[in-house]
Amino acid sequence: MPGSVESAKLYQEQYRGSPAEEYLTARGLGEGAEKWLPGYVGDSVEVGHEKYRSHLVIPYLRPAGIKFISTVRFRCIRDECVKDHDGVYHFLKGQKEQHGTHSKYMSLPADTPRLYNTSALITPSPYVAIAEGEFSAWAVELDGVPAVAVQGVSAWKDHFDRAFAGYEKVFILGDGDEAGNKMTEKLASRLPNGVPVELPAGSDPDSLRREQGDGVIRRLLGLEG
């Protein structure tokens, strides 16, 4: 998408020492920054991006790297939305963030849903995972399992099916809530090699990994050893 590469580079330069780095570190995902190159909309903002200020930036990297980006998404991490009155992140207390009347995620105008982390699809492996949300894909990959993400059940497109043909297993990890269960059920019905994975109620891959440590995702998928 025009401008995505320049935007990603500008915002990546503002990541270190930013609230975005603090947020991802608290979620237990800080080590993924070197691979997935997140950014932060701080003082330097592209014209037309003013509404994304104080958002974490998620570039949709193609396998060739940051010079070949398909799009970027923006994730609200404003203190008043993600922290309680004591300055503690809601997720560290098992609570939902409070984004009020605005969306937690925003995409560029006229953008369409895409698979995230498509480099996982060229990783030599008999299996791959599909997670709900970009950060869940990070958590699964950091646990040693190639993973892509979809932006929820309504974002799945028919042509995505073909990307998963030929795998022995496609693990489907919707979050442990109603929306996540719907995603898992839908994709399991579409993909003949799909393996639905039930997550504990109220959890997602990164909360499981943060709370139970490395290896929990592999154990959940039966990949230990």
PDB file of N, CA and C in Angstrom, residues 143-223:
ATOM      1  N   ASP A 143       7.354 -19.210  20.859  1.00  0.00           N
ATOM      2  CA  ASP A 143       7.381 -20.527  21.489  1.00  0.00           C
ATOM      3  C   ASP A 143       7.794 -21.611  20.491  1.00  0.00           C
ATOM      4  N   GLY A 144       8.228 -21.195  19.307  1.00  0.00           N
ATOM      5  CA  GLY A 144       8.810 -22.142  18.375  1.00  0.00           C
ATOM      6  C   GLY A 144       7.865 -22.754  17.364  1.00  0.00           C
ATOM      7  N   VAL A 145       6.692 -22.151  17.152  1.00  0.00           N
ATOM      8  CA  VAL A 145       5.715 -22.686  16.209  1.00  0.00           C
ATOM      9  C   VAL A 145       5.414 -21.619  15.152  1.00  0.00           C
ATOM     10  N   PRO A 146       5.638 -21.891  13.850  1.00  0.00           N
ATOM     11  CA  PRO A 146       5.305 -20.906  12.820  1.00  0.00           C
ATOM     12  C   PRO A 146       3.834 -20.511  12.924  1.00  0.00           C
ATOM     13  N   ALA A 147       3.566 -19.214  12.873  1.00  0.00           N
ATOM     14  CA  ALA A 147       2.186 -18.762  13.092  1.00  0.00           C
ATOM     15  C   ALA A 147       1.871 -17.526  12.274  1.00  0.00           C
ATOM     16  N   VAL A 148       0.678 -17.528  11.705  1.00  0.00           N
ATOM     17  CA  VAL A 148       0.117 -16.328  11.082  1.00  0.00           C
ATOM     18  C   VAL A 148      -1.038 -15.864  11.962  1.00  0.00           C
ATOM     19  N   ALA A 149      -1.543 -14.680  11.664  1.00  0.00           N
ATOM     20  CA  ALA A 149      -2.686 -14.164  12.420  1.00  0.00           C
ATOM     21  C   ALA A 149      -3.739 -13.642  11.469  1.00  0.00           C
ATOM     22  N   VAL A 150      -4.964 -13.708  11.927  1.00  0.00           N
ATOM     23  CA  VAL A 150      -6.087 -13.119  11.214  1.00  0.00           C
ATOM     24  C   VAL A 150      -6.760 -12.146  12.178  1.00  0.00           C
ATOM     25  N   GLN A 151      -7.363 -11.097  11.635  1.00  0.00           N
ATOM     26  CA  GLN A 151      -7.928 -10.024  12.454  1.00  0.00           C
ATOM     27  C   GLN A 151      -9.352 -10.345  12.929  1.00  0.00           C
ATOM     28  N   GLY A 152      -9.613 -11.600  13.240  1.00  0.00           N
ATOM     29  CA  GLY A 152     -10.936 -11.990  13.707  1.00  0.00           C
ATOM     30  C   GLY A 152     -11.695 -12.772  12.657  1.00  0.00           C
ATOM     31  N   VAL A 153     -12.771 -13.413  13.087  1.00  0.00           N
ATOM     32  CA  VAL A 153     -13.507 -14.324  12.213  1.00  0.00           C
ATOM     33  C   VAL A 153     -14.061 -13.637  10.973  1.00  0.00           C
ATOM     34  N   SER A 154     -14.498 -12.396  11.087  1.00  0.00           N
ATOM     35  CA  SER A 154     -15.096 -11.698   9.946  1.00  0.00           C
ATOM     36  C   SER A 154     -14.057 -11.267   8.919  1.00  0.00           C
ATOM     37  N   ALA A 155     -12.768 -11.320   9.292  1.00  0.00           N
ATOM     38  CA  ALA A 155     -11.705 -10.879   8.395  1.00  0.00           C
ATOM     39  C   ALA A 155     -11.193 -12.000   7.493  1.00  0.00           C
ATOM     40  N   TRP A 156     -11.673 -13.221   7.696  1.00  0.00           N
ATOM     41  CA  TRP A 156     -11.195 -14.333   6.876  1.00  0.00           C
ATOM     42  C   TRP A 156     -11.765 -14.222   5.463  1.00  0.00           C
ATOM     43  N   LYS A 157     -10.891 -14.397   4.473  1.00  0.00           N
ATOM     44  CA  LYS A 157     -11.294 -14.352   3.069  1.00  0.00           C
ATOM     45  C   LYS A 157     -11.154 -15.744   2.450  1.00  0.00           C
ATOM     46  N   ASP A 158     -12.005 -16.034   1.471  1.00  0.00           N
ATOM     47  CA  ASP A 158     -12.007 -17.362   0.856  1.00  0.00           C
ATOM     48  C   ASP A 158     -10.632 -17.767   0.329  1.00  0.00           C
ATOM     49  N   HIS A 159      -9.906 -16.821  -0.254  1.00  0.00           N
ATOM     50  CA  HIS A 159      -8.625 -17.190  -0.867  1.00  0.00           C
ATOM     51  C   HIS A 159      -7.548 -17.499   0.171  1.00  0.00           C
ATOM     52  N   PHE A 160      -7.789 -17.165   1.436  1.00  0.00           N
ATOM     53  CA  PHE A 160      -6.825 -17.540   2.469  1.00  0.00           C
ATOM     54  C   PHE A 160      -6.715 -19.058   2.590  1.00  0.00           C
ATOM     55  N   ASP A 161      -7.793 -19.769   2.310  1.00  0.00           N
ATOM     56  CA  ASP A 161      -7.798 -21.232   2.479  1.00  0.00           C
ATOM     57  C   ASP A 161      -6.619 -21.883   1.763  1.00  0.00           C
ATOM     58  N   ARG A 162      -6.331 -21.411   0.560  1.00  0.00           N
ATOM     59  CA  ARG A 162      -5.320 -22.064  -0.270  1.00  0.00           C
ATOM     60  C   ARG A 162      -3.928 -21.995   0.334  1.00  0.00           C
ATOM     61  N   ALA A 163      -3.687 -20.986   1.170  1.00  0.00           N
ATOM     62  CA  ALA A 163      -2.357 -20.844   1.769  1.00  0.00           C
ATOM     63  C   ALA A 163      -2.022 -21.976   2.737  1.00  0.00           C
ATOM     64  N   PHE A 164      -3.035 -22.735   3.177  1.00  0.00           N
ATOM     65  CA  PHE A 164      -2.811 -23.751   4.204  1.00  0.00           C
ATOM     66  C   PHE A 164      -2.936 -25.179   3.680  1.00  0.00           C
ATOM     67  N   ALA A 165      -3.110 -25.298   2.364  1.00  0.00           N
ATOM     68  CA  ALA A 165      -3.144 -26.634   1.763  1.00  0.00           C
ATOM     69  C   ALA A 165      -1.744 -27.238   1.816  1.00  0.00           C
ATOM     70  N   GLY A 166      -1.658 -28.524   2.102  1.00  0.00           N
ATOM     71  CA  GLY A 166      -0.377 -29.210   2.085  1.00  0.00           C
ATOM     72  C   GLY A 166       0.262 -29.401   3.447  1.00  0.00           C
ATOM     73  N   TYR A 167      -0.198 -28.659   4.451  1.00  0.00           N
ATOM     74  CA  TYR A 167       0.318 -28.883   5.802  1.00  0.00           C
ATOM     75  C   TYR A 167      -0.308 -30.145   6.394  1.00  0.00           C
ATOM     76  N   GLU A 168       0.454 -30.832   7.217  1.00  0.00           N
ATOM     77  CA  GLU A 168      -0.117 -31.968   7.939  1.00  0.00           C
ATOM     78  C   GLU A 168      -1.149 -31.493   8.951  1.00  0.00           C
ATOM     79  N   LYS A 169      -0.800 -30.403   9.645  1.00  0.00           N
ATOM     80  CA  LYS A 169      -1.702 -29.855  10.647  1.00  0.00           C
ATOM     81  C   LYS A 169      -1.692 -28.334  10.591  1.00  0.00           C
ATOM     82  N   VAL A 170      -2.865 -27.758  10.732  1.00  0.00           N
ATOM     83  CA  VAL A 170      -2.999 -26.310  10.879  1.00  0.00           C
ATOM     84  C   VAL A 170      -3.700 -26.074  12.215  1.00  0.00           C
ATOM     85  N   PHE A 171      -2.928 -25.675  13.200  1.00  0.00           N
ATOM     86  CA  PHE A 171      -3.481 -25.432  14.533  1.00  0.00           C
ATOM     87  C   PHE A 171      -4.243 -24.103  14.527  1.00  0.00           C
ATOM     88  N   ILE A 172      -5.453 -24.135  15.037  1.00  0.00           N
ATOM     89  CA  ILE A 172      -6.300 -22.939  15.038  1.00  0.00           C
ATOM     90  C   ILE A 172      -6.508 -22.502  16.476  1.00  0.00           C
ATOM     91  N   LEU A 173      -5.978 -21.324  16.813  1.00  0.00           N
ATOM     92  CA  LEU A 173      -5.985 -20.852  18.191  1.00  0.00           C
ATOM     93  C   LEU A 173      -6.746 -19.541  18.318  1.00  0.00           C
ATOM     94  N   GLY A 174      -8.059 -19.610  18.320  1.00  0.00           N
ATOM     95  CA  GLY A 174      -8.829 -18.430  18.663  1.00  0.00           C
ATOM     96  C   GLY A 174      -8.694 -18.154  20.148  1.00  0.00           C
ATOM     97  N   ASP A 175      -8.904 -16.904  20.556  1.00  0.00           N
ATOM     98  CA  ASP A 175      -8.831 -16.566  21.978  1.00  0.00           C
ATOM     99  C   ASP A 175      -9.908 -17.323  22.758  1.00  0.00           C
ATOM    100  N   GLY A 176      -9.720 -17.383  24.059  1.00  0.00           N
ATOM    101  CA  GLY A 176     -10.659 -18.108  24.903  1.00  0.00           C
ATOM    102  C   GLY A 176     -11.878 -17.285  25.270  1.00  0.00           C
ATOM    103  N   ASP A 177     -12.596 -16.818  24.239  1.00  0.00           N
ATOM    104  CA  ASP A 177     -13.839 -16.082  24.462  1.00  0.00           C
ATOM    105  C   ASP A 177     -14.802 -16.416  23.321  1.00  0.00           C
ATOM    106  N   GLU A 178     -15.971 -15.802  23.322  1.00  0.00           N
ATOM    107  CA  GLU A 178     -16.985 -16.143  22.325  1.00  0.00           C
ATOM    108  C   GLU A 178     -16.502 -15.882  20.902  1.00  0.00           C
ATOM    109  N   ALA A 179     -15.876 -14.726  20.682  1.00  0.00           N
ATOM    110  CA  ALA A 179     -15.390 -14.402  19.346  1.00  0.00           C
ATOM    111  C   ALA A 179     -14.303 -15.377  18.909  1.00  0.00           C
ATOM    112  N   GLY A 180     -13.412 -15.705  19.831  1.00  0.00           N
ATOM    113  CA  GLY A 180     -12.346 -16.647  19.507  1.00  0.00           C
ATOM    114  C   GLY A 180     -12.875 -18.034  19.206  1.00  0.00           C
ATOM    115  N   ASN A 181     -13.882 -18.457  19.955  1.00  0.00           N
ATOM    116  CA  ASN A 181     -14.489 -19.768  19.704  1.00  0.00           C
ATOM    117  C   ASN A 181     -15.146 -19.815  18.332  1.00  0.00           C
ATOM    118  N   LYS A 182     -15.782 -18.717  17.944  1.00  0.00           N
ATOM    119  CA  LYS A 182     -16.409 -18.660  16.615  1.00  0.00           C
ATOM    120  C   LYS A 182     -15.363 -18.757  15.515  1.00  0.00           C
ATOM    121  N   MET A 183     -14.233 -18.078  15.721  1.00  0.00           N
ATOM    122  CA  MET A 183     -13.169 -18.140  14.724  1.00  0.00           C
ATOM    123  C   MET A 183     -12.630 -19.556  14.600  1.00  0.00           C
ATOM    124  N   THR A 184     -12.374 -20.184  15.732  1.00  0.00           N
ATOM    125  CA  THR A 184     -11.841 -21.545  15.721  1.00  0.00           C
ATOM    126  C   THR A 184     -12.796 -22.500  15.012  1.00  0.00           C
ATOM    127  N   GLU A 185     -14.081 -22.389  15.342  1.00  0.00           N
ATOM    128  CA  GLU A 185     -15.075 -23.269  14.727  1.00  0.00           C
ATOM    129  C   GLU A 185     -15.169 -23.033  13.212  1.00  0.00           C
ATOM    130  N   LYS A 186     -15.173 -21.784  12.801  1.00  0.00           N
ATOM    131  CA  LYS A 186     -15.299 -21.466  11.380  1.00  0.00           C
ATOM    132  C   LYS A 186     -14.119 -22.010  10.592  1.00  0.00           C
ATOM    133  N   LEU A 187     -12.900 -21.758  11.076  1.00  0.00           N
ATOM    134  CA  LEU A 187     -11.730 -22.180  10.318  1.00  0.00           C
ATOM    135  C   LEU A 187     -11.574 -23.696  10.329  1.00  0.00           C
ATOM    136  N   ALA A 188     -11.942 -24.339  11.440  1.00  0.00           N
ATOM    137  CA  ALA A 188     -11.876 -25.794  11.487  1.00  0.00           C
ATOM    138  C   ALA A 188     -12.827 -26.421  10.475  1.00  0.00           C
ATOM    139  N   SER A 189     -13.941 -25.758  10.203  1.00  0.00           N
ATOM    140  CA  SER A 189     -14.899 -26.281   9.229  1.00  0.00           C
ATOM    141  C   SER A 189     -14.450 -26.034   7.794  1.00  0.00           C
ATOM    142  N   ARG A 190     -13.555 -25.054   7.604  1.00  0.00           N
ATOM    143  CA  ARG A 190     -13.101 -24.705   6.257  1.00  0.00           C
ATOM    144  C   ARG A 190     -11.844 -25.470   5.851  1.00  0.00           C
ATOM    145  N   LEU A 191     -10.982 -25.760   6.815  1.00  0.00           N
ATOM    146  CA  LEU A 191      -9.678 -26.343   6.509  1.00  0.00           C
ATOM    147  C   LEU A 191      -9.671 -27.826   6.854  1.00  0.00           C
ATOM    148  N   PRO A 192      -9.532 -28.711   5.873  1.00  0.00           N
ATOM    149  CA  PRO A 192      -9.551 -30.153   6.154  1.00  0.00           C
ATOM    150  C   PRO A 192      -8.458 -30.606   7.114  1.00  0.00           C
ATOM    151  N   ASN A 193      -7.340 -29.895   7.119  1.00  0.00           N
ATOM    152  CA  ASN A 193      -6.228 -30.228   8.013  1.00  0.00           C
ATOM    153  C   ASN A 193      -6.229 -29.373   9.277  1.00  0.00           C
ATOM    154  N   GLY A 194      -7.309 -28.646   9.502  1.00  0.00           N
ATOM    155  CA  GLY A 194      -7.397 -27.782  10.670  1.00  0.00           C
ATOM    156  C   GLY A 194      -7.548 -28.563  11.966  1.00  0.00           C
ATOM    157  N   VAL A 195      -6.823 -28.125  12.979  1.00  0.00           N
ATOM    158  CA  VAL A 195      -6.884 -28.743  14.306  1.00  0.00           C
ATOM    159  C   VAL A 195      -7.337 -27.672  15.297  1.00  0.00           C
ATOM    160  N   PRO A 196      -8.596 -27.686  15.725  1.00  0.00           N
ATOM    161  CA  PRO A 196      -9.053 -26.669  16.679  1.00  0.00           C
ATOM    162  C   PRO A 196      -8.392 -26.865  18.035  1.00  0.00           C
ATOM    163  N   VAL A 197      -7.915 -25.777  18.606  1.00  0.00           N
ATOM    164  CA  VAL A 197      -7.239 -25.817  19.901  1.00  0.00           C
ATOM    165  C   VAL A 197      -8.040 -24.959  20.877  1.00  0.00           C
ATOM    166  N   GLU A 198      -8.462 -25.547  21.968  1.00  0.00           N
ATOM    167  CA  GLU A 198      -9.258 -24.826  22.963  1.00  0.00           C
ATOM    168  C   GLU A 198      -8.342 -24.163  23.985  1.00  0.00           C
ATOM    169  N   LEU A 199      -8.453 -22.856  24.095  1.00  0.00           N
ATOM    170  CA  LEU A 199      -7.698 -22.121  25.099  1.00  0.00           C
ATOM    171  C   LEU A 199      -8.555 -21.925  26.344  1.00  0.00           C
ATOM    172  N   PRO A 200      -7.926 -21.830  27.503  1.00  0.00           N
ATOM    173  CA  PRO A 200      -8.697 -21.574  28.724  1.00  0.00           C
ATOM    174  C   PRO A 200      -9.525 -20.297  28.601  1.00  0.00           C
ATOM    175  N   ALA A 201     -10.673 -20.270  29.239  1.00  0.00           N
ATOM    176  CA  ALA A 201     -11.560 -19.113  29.178  1.00  0.00           C
ATOM    177  C   ALA A 201     -10.827 -17.846  29.604  1.00  0.00           C
ATOM    178  N   GLY A 202     -10.979 -16.809  28.811  1.00  0.00           N
ATOM    179  CA  GLY A 202     -10.386 -15.513  29.127  1.00  0.00           C
ATOM    180  C   GLY A 202      -8.920 -15.375  28.774  1.00  0.00           C
ATOM    181  N   SER A 203      -8.332 -16.388  28.144  1.00  0.00           N
ATOM    182  CA  SER A 203      -6.900 -16.340  27.846  1.00  0.00           C
ATOM    183  C   SER A 203      -6.657 -16.193  26.356  1.00  0.00           C
ATOM    184  N   ASP A 204      -5.427 -15.868  26.023  1.00  0.00           N
ATOM    185  CA  ASP A 204      -4.957 -15.858  24.642  1.00  0.00           C
ATOM    186  C   ASP A 204      -3.511 -16.356  24.682  1.00  0.00           C
ATOM    187  N   PRO A 205      -2.889 -16.615  23.535  1.00  0.00           N
ATOM    188  CA  PRO A 205      -1.541 -17.186  23.566  1.00  0.00           C
ATOM    189  C   PRO A 205      -0.514 -16.368  24.335  1.00  0.00           C
ATOM    190  N   ASP A 206      -0.563 -15.034  24.207  1.00  0.00           N
ATOM    191  CA  ASP A 206       0.476 -14.277  24.909  1.00  0.00           C
ATOM    192  C   ASP A 206       0.235 -14.221  26.413  1.00  0.00           C
ATOM    193  N   SER A 207      -1.022 -14.252  26.859  1.00  0.00           N
ATOM    194  CA  SER A 207      -1.256 -14.294  28.310  1.00  0.00           C
ATOM    195  C   SER A 207      -0.830 -15.649  28.874  1.00  0.00           C
ATOM    196  N   LEU A 208      -1.068 -16.722  28.131  1.00  0.00           N
ATOM    197  CA  LEU A 208      -0.629 -18.045  28.586  1.00  0.00           C
ATOM    198  C   LEU A 208       0.891 -18.097  28.708  1.00  0.00           C
ATOM    199  N   ARG A 209       1.566 -17.577  27.705  1.00  0.00           N
ATOM    200  CA  ARG A 209       3.032 -17.621  27.718  1.00  0.00           C
ATOM    201  C   ARG A 209       3.595 -16.715  28.807  1.00  0.00           C
ATOM    202  N   ARG A 210       2.957 -15.576  29.010  1.00  0.00           N
ATOM    203  CA  ARG A 210       3.422 -14.653  30.045  1.00  0.00           C
ATOM    204  C   ARG A 210       3.255 -15.256  31.440  1.00  0.00           C
ATOM    205  N   GLU A 211       2.155 -15.959  31.636  1.00  0.00           N
ATOM    206  CA  GLU A 211       1.846 -16.504  32.959  1.00  0.00           C
ATOM    207  C   GLU A 211       2.520 -17.850  33.230  1.00  0.00           C
ATOM    208  N   GLN A 212       2.704 -18.664  32.173  1.00  0.00           N
ATOM    209  CA  GLN A 212       3.205 -20.022  32.385  1.00  0.00           C
ATOM    210  C   GLN A 212       4.588 -20.273  31.805  1.00  0.00           C
ATOM    211  N   GLY A 213       5.127 -19.299  31.068  1.00  0.00           N
ATOM    212  CA  GLY A 213       6.500 -19.406  30.606  1.00  0.00           C
ATOM    213  C   GLY A 213       6.662 -20.080  29.259  1.00  0.00           C
ATOM    214  N   ASP A 214       7.914 -20.071  28.789  1.00  0.00           N
ATOM    215  CA  ASP A 214       8.233 -20.686  27.504  1.00  0.00           C
ATOM    216  C   ASP A 214       7.818 -22.147  27.478  1.00  0.00           C
ATOM    217  N   GLY A 215       7.362 -22.583  26.325  1.00  0.00           N
ATOM    218  CA  GLY A 215       7.001 -23.983  26.144  1.00  0.00           C
ATOM    219  C   GLY A 215       5.534 -24.289  26.331  1.00  0.00           C
ATOM    220  N   VAL A 216       4.772 -23.358  26.916  1.00  0.00           N
ATOM    221  CA  VAL A 216       3.364 -23.647  27.207  1.00  0.00           C
ATOM    222  C   VAL A 216       2.555 -23.837  25.918  1.00  0.00           C
ATOM    223  N   ILE A 217       2.874 -23.077  24.870  1.00  0.00           N
ATOM    224  CA  ILE A 217       2.130 -23.217  23.620  1.00  0.00           C
ATOM    225  C   ILE A 217       2.444 -24.562  22.971  1.00  0.00           C
ATOM    226  N   ARG A 218       3.716 -24.923  22.961  1.00  0.00           N
ATOM    227  CA  ARG A 218       4.087 -26.224  22.389  1.00  0.00           C
ATOM    228  C   ARG A 218       3.423 -27.368  23.145  1.00  0.00           C
ATOM    229  N   ARG A 219       3.357 -27.253  24.439  1.00  0.00           N
ATOM    230  CA  ARG A 219       2.682 -28.307  25.220  1.00  0.00           C
ATOM    231  C   ARG A 219       1.196 -28.352  24.883  1.00  0.00           C
ATOM    232  N   LEU A 220       0.595 -27.187  24.759  1.00  0.00           N
ATOM    233  CA  LEU A 220      -0.822 -27.116  24.426  1.00  0.00           C
ATOM    234  C   LEU A 220      -1.115 -27.781  23.092  1.00  0.00           C
ATOM    235  N   LEU A 221      -0.176 -27.677  22.157  1.00  0.00           N
ATOM    236  CA  LEU A 221      -0.351 -28.239  20.818  1.00  0.00           C
ATOM    237  C   LEU A 221       0.135 -29.680  20.715  1.00  0.00           C
ATOM    238  N   GLY A 222       0.669 -30.206  21.822  1.00  0.00           N
ATOM    239  CA  GLY A 222       1.160 -31.587  21.806  1.00  0.00           C
ATOM    240  C   GLY A 222       2.459 -31.747  21.048  1.00  0.00           C
ATOM    241  N   LEU A 223       3.295 -30.690  21.046  1.00  0.00           N
ATOM    242  CA  LEU A 223       4.546 -30.713  20.274  1.00  0.00           C
ATOM    243  C   LEU A 223       5.777 -30.892  21.152  1.00  0.00           C
TER     244      LEU A 223
END
